[in-house]
Coordinates of C-alpha atoms and ligand atoms in Angstrom, one line a residue:
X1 CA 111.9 89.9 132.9
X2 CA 107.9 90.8 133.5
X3 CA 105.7 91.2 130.6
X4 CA 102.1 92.2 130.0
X5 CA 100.1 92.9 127.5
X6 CA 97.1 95.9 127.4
X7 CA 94.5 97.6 124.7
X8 CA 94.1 101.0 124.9
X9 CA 90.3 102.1 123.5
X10 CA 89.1 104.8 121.6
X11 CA 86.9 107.6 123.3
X12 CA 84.0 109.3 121.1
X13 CA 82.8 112.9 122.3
X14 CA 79.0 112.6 122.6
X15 CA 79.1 116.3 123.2
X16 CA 82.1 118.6 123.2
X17 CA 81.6 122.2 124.5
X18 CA 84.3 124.4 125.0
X19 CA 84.2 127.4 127.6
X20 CA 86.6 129.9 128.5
X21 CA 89.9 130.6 127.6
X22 CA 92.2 130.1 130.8
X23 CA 95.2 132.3 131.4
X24 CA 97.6 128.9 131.5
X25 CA 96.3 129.4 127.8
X26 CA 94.1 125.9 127.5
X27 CA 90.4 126.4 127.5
X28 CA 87.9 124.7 129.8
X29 CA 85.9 122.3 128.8
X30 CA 82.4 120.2 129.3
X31 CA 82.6 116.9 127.0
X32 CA 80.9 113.8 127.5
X33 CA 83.0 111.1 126.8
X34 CA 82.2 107.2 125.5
X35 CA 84.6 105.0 125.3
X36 CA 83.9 102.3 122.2
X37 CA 85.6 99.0 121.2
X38 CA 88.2 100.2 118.9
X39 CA 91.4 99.6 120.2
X40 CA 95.3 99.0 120.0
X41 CA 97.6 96.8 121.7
X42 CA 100.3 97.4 123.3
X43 CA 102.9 94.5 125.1
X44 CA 105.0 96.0 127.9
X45 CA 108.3 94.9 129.4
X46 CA 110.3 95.5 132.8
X47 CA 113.5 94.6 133.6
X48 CA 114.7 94.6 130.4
X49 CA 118.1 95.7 131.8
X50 CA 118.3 98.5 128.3
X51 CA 117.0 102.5 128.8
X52 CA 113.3 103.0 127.3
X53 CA 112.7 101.4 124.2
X54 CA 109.6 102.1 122.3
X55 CA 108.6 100.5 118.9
X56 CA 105.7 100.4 116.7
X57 CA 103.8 99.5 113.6
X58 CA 103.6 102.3 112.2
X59 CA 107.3 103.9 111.2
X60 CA 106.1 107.7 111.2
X61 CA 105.3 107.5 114.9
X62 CA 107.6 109.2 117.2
X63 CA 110.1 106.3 119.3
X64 CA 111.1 108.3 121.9
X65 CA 109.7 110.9 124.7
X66 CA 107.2 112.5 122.0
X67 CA 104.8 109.2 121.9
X68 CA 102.4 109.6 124.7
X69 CA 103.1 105.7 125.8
X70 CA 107.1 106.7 126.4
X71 CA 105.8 109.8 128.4
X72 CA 103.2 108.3 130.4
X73 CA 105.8 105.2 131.1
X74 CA 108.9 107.9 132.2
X75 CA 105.8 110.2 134.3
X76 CA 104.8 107.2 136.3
X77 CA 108.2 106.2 136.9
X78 CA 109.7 109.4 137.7
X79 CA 106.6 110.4 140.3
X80 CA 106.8 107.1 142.3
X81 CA 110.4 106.9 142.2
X82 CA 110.3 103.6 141.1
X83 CA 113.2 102.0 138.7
X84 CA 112.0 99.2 135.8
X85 CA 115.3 98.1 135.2
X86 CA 114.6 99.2 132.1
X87 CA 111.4 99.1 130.2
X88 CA 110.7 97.9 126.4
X89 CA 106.6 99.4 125.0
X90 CA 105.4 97.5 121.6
X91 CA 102.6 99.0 120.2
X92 CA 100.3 98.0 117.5
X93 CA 98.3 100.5 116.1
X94 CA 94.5 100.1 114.7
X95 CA 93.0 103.5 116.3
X96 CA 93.4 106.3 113.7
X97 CA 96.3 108.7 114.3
X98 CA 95.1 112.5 114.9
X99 CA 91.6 111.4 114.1
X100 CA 89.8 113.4 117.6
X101 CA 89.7 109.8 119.1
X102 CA 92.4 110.0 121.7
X103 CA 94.5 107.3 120.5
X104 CA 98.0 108.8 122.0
X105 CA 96.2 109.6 125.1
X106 CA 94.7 106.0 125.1
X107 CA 98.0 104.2 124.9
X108 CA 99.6 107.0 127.6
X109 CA 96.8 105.3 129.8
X110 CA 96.8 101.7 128.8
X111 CA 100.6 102.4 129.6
X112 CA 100.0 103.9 133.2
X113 CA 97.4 100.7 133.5
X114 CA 99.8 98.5 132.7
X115 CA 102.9 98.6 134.5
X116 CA 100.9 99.8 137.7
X117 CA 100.0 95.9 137.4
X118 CA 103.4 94.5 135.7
X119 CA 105.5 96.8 138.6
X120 CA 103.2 96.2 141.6
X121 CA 102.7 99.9 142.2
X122 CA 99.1 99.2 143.4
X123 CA 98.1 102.8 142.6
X124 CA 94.2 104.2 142.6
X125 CA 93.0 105.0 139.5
X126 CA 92.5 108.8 141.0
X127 CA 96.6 108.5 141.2
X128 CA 97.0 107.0 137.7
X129 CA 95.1 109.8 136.5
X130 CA 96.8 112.5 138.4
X131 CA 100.4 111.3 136.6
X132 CA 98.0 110.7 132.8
X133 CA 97.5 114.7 133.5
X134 CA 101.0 115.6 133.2
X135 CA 100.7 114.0 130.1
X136 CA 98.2 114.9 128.8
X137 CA 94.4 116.6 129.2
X138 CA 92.7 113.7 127.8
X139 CA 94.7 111.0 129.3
X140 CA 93.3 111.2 132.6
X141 CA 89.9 109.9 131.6
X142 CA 91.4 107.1 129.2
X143 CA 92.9 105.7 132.5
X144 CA 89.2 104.7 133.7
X145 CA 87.0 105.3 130.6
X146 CA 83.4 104.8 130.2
X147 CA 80.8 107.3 129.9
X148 CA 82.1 110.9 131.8
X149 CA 81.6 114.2 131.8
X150 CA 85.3 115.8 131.8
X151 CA 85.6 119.2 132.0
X152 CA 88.4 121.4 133.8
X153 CA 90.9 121.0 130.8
X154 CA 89.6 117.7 130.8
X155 CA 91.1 115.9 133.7
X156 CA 88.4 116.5 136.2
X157 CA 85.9 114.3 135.5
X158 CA 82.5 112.8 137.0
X159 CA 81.1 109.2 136.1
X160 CA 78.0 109.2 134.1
X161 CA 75.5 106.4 133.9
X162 CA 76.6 104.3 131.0
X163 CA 75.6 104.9 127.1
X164 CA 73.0 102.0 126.7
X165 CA 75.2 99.5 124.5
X166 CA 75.1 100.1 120.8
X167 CA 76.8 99.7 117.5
X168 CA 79.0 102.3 116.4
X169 CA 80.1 103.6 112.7
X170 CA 83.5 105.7 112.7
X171 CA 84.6 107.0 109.3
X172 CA 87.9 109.4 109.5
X173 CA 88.2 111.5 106.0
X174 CA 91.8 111.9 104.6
X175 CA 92.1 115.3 106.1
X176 CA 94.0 116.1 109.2
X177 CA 93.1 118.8 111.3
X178 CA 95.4 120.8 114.1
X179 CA 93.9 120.7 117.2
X180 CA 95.6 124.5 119.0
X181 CA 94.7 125.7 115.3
X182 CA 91.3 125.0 115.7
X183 CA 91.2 126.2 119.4
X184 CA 92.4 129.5 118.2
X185 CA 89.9 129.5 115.2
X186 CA 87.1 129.4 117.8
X187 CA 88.8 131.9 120.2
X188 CA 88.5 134.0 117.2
X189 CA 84.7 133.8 117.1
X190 CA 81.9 134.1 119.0
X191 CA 80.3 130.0 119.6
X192 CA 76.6 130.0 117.6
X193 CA 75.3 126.9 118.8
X194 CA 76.1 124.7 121.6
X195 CA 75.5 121.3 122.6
X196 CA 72.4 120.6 125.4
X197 CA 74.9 119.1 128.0
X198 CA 72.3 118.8 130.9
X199 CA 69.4 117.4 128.1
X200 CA 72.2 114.7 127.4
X201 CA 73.1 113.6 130.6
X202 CA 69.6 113.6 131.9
X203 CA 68.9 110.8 128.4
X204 CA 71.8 109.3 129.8
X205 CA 70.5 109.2 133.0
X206 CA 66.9 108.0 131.5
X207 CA 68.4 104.9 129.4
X208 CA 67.3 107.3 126.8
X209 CA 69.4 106.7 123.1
X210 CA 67.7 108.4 121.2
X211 CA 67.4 111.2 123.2
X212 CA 71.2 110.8 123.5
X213 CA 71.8 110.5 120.0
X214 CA 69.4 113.3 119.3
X215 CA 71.8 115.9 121.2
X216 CA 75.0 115.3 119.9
X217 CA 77.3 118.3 119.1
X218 CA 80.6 119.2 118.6
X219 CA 81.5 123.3 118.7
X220 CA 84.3 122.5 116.7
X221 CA 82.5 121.4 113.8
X222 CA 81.2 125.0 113.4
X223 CA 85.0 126.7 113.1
X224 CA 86.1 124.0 110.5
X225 CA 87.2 125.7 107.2
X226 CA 84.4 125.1 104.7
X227 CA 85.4 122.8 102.5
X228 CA 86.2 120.1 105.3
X229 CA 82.7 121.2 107.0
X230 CA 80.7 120.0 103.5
X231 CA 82.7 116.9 103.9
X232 CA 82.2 115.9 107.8
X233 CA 78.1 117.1 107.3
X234 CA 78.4 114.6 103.9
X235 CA 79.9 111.6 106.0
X236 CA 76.7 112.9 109.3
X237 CA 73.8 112.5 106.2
X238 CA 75.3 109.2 104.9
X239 CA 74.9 107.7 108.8
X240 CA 71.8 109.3 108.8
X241 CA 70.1 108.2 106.0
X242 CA 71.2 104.4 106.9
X243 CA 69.7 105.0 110.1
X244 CA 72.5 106.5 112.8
X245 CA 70.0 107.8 115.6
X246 CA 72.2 110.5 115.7
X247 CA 75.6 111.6 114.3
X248 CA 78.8 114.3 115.1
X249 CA 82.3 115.1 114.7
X250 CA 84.7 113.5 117.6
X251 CA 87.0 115.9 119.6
X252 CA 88.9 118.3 117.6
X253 CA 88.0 115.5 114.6
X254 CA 88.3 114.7 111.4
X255 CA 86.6 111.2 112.8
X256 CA 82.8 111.1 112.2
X257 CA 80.8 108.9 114.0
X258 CA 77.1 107.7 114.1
X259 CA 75.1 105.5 116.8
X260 CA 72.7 102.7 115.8
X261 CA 70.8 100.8 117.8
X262 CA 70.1 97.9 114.6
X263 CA 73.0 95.9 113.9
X264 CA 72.0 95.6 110.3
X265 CA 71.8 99.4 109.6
X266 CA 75.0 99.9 111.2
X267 CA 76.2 97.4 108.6
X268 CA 75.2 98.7 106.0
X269 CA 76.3 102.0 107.1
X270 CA 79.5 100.5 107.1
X271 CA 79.5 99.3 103.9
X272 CA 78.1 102.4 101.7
X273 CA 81.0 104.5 103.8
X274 CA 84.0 101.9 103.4
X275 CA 84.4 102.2 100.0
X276 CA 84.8 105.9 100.2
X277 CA 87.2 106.3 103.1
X278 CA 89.6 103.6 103.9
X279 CA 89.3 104.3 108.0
X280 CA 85.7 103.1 108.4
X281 CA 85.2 101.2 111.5
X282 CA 82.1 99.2 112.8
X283 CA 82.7 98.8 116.1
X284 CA 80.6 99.0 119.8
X285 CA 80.2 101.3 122.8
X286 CA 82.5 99.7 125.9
X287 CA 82.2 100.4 129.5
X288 CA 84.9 101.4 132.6
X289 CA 88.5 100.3 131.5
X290 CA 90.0 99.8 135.1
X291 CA 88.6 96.5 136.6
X292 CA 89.3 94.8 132.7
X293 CA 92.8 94.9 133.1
X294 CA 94.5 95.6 136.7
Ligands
C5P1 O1 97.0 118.6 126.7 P1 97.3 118.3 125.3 O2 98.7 118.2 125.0 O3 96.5 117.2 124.7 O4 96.8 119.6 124.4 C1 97.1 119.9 123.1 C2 96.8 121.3 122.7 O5 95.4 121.5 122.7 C3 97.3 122.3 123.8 O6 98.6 122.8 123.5 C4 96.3 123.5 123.6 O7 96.6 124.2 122.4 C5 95.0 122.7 123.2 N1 94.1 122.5 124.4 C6 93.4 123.6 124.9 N2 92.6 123.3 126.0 C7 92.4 122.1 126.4 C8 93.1 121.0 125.9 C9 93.9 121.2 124.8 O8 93.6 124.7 124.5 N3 91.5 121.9 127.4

């Protein structure tokens, strides 16, 4: 039997803009994407002479087809025709579940990174991120991470010079949020504001953090019902007023998150928000996913 083990990180949407309505009924999209320290692990077996078997800390999480690790693990297997001899997935959980961090999609794609080493399949990372789209729409970029632009549904993405390294608060409030319920909320009104994509790459492209942090927006954040809007802007003005250079809502959220550039106000951040809401991470901006692992 073969066994490795892989983390699968949590991506932050610096900005998250979303466009038209598509007739396959997803939108299109222009996010730019971080990837951060936060992670889960997963250990991955082949040859474990058994069908699929998928396990993991956390009881309420589907063990079959419906986790994102099973999927991506039966997708890669089914498009290169390639039989395990059975497989065996462990996962540990720390990333927040439906929290707008990609967590499923990040352990679809730790998954695909995985067993392209454990199985020898010596795919590209364009090829592992063709199969994480039939997952998927955010598990394409997950594959390679980073900083990226996605847009398309998400899976066509363009490398982005990287965030300039800094520390990272994440607070998710108690509330969960649907994501198609919120895409239909905002196909249901007309977008009000709308993040400065171009302003942010071009800080990006400068080294510029501030100027980063200073454009951060989510559209989503606008079609939240009310009461969970007070709560997320609540969560932005604590980060704020500890000294976040910026703060915004993550994907389709609840998960607010704030960039610092001091260690200690980070900390402190940390601490005033922990008490408060159990999911409170301190954690840091990582870079490309691919070369760490395969
Ligand atoms: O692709 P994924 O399964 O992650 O998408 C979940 C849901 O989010 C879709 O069924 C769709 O309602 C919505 N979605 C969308 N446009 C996208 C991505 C997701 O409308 N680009």
């Amino acid at each position: 039997m073969a066994a490795t083990e892989v983390f699968a990180y949590a991506k932050l949407n610096l900005s998250l803009d979303v466009l038209d309505k598509r007739p396959d009924g997803y939108h299109d999209m222009k996010m730019v994407m971080q990837t951060v320290t936060l992670r889960d692990r997963l250990a991955l077996e082949a040859g474990t002479g058994a069908p699929l078997q998928m396990r993991s800390n956390l009881g309420f999480l589907p063990a079959d087809e419906h986790n994102l690790a099973a999927a991506a693990a039966l997708a890669l297997c089914r498009e290169t025709e390639t039989d395990p001899g059975g497989l065996s997935i462990r996962l540990e959980k720390t990333i927040p579940v439906c929290a707008g961090m990609a967590g499923g999609s990040a352990d679809a794609a730790a998954v695909l990174r995985g067993l392209n080493g454990l199985l020898g399949l010596r795919l590209s990372q364009a090829r592992l991120e063709e199969i994480g789209a039939l997952v998927g729409s955010d598990v394409p970029y997950c594959v390679g991470g980073g900083t990226a632009l996605a847009e398309g549904r998400g899976e066509v993405l363009t490398p982005l010079p990287p965030l300039p390294h800094c520390h990272v608060v994440l607070c998710k409030p108690a509330f969960s949020v649907s994501t198609p319920e919120l895409f239909k909320a905002l196909d249901g009104c007309r977008i009000r504001r709308r993040p400065d994509t171009a302003g942010l790459i071009g800080a990006l492209t400068a080294g510029d953090l501030p100027g980063v942090a200073r454009r951060m927006y989510n559209v989503f954040e606008d079609v939240l019902p009310q009461r969970r809007y007070q709560e997320i802007c609540a969560i932005k003005n604590s980060l704020i007023q500890h000294g976040a250079l910026g703060a915004s809502m993550s994907g389709t959220g609840p998960t607010v998150f704030g960039l610092f550039d001091r260690q200690s106000a980070a900390e402190a951040a940390w601490a005033a928000l922990r008490p408060l809401y159990q999911e409170t991470f301190l954690v840091e901006t990582a870079g490309t996913l691919m070369e760490k692992e395969v």
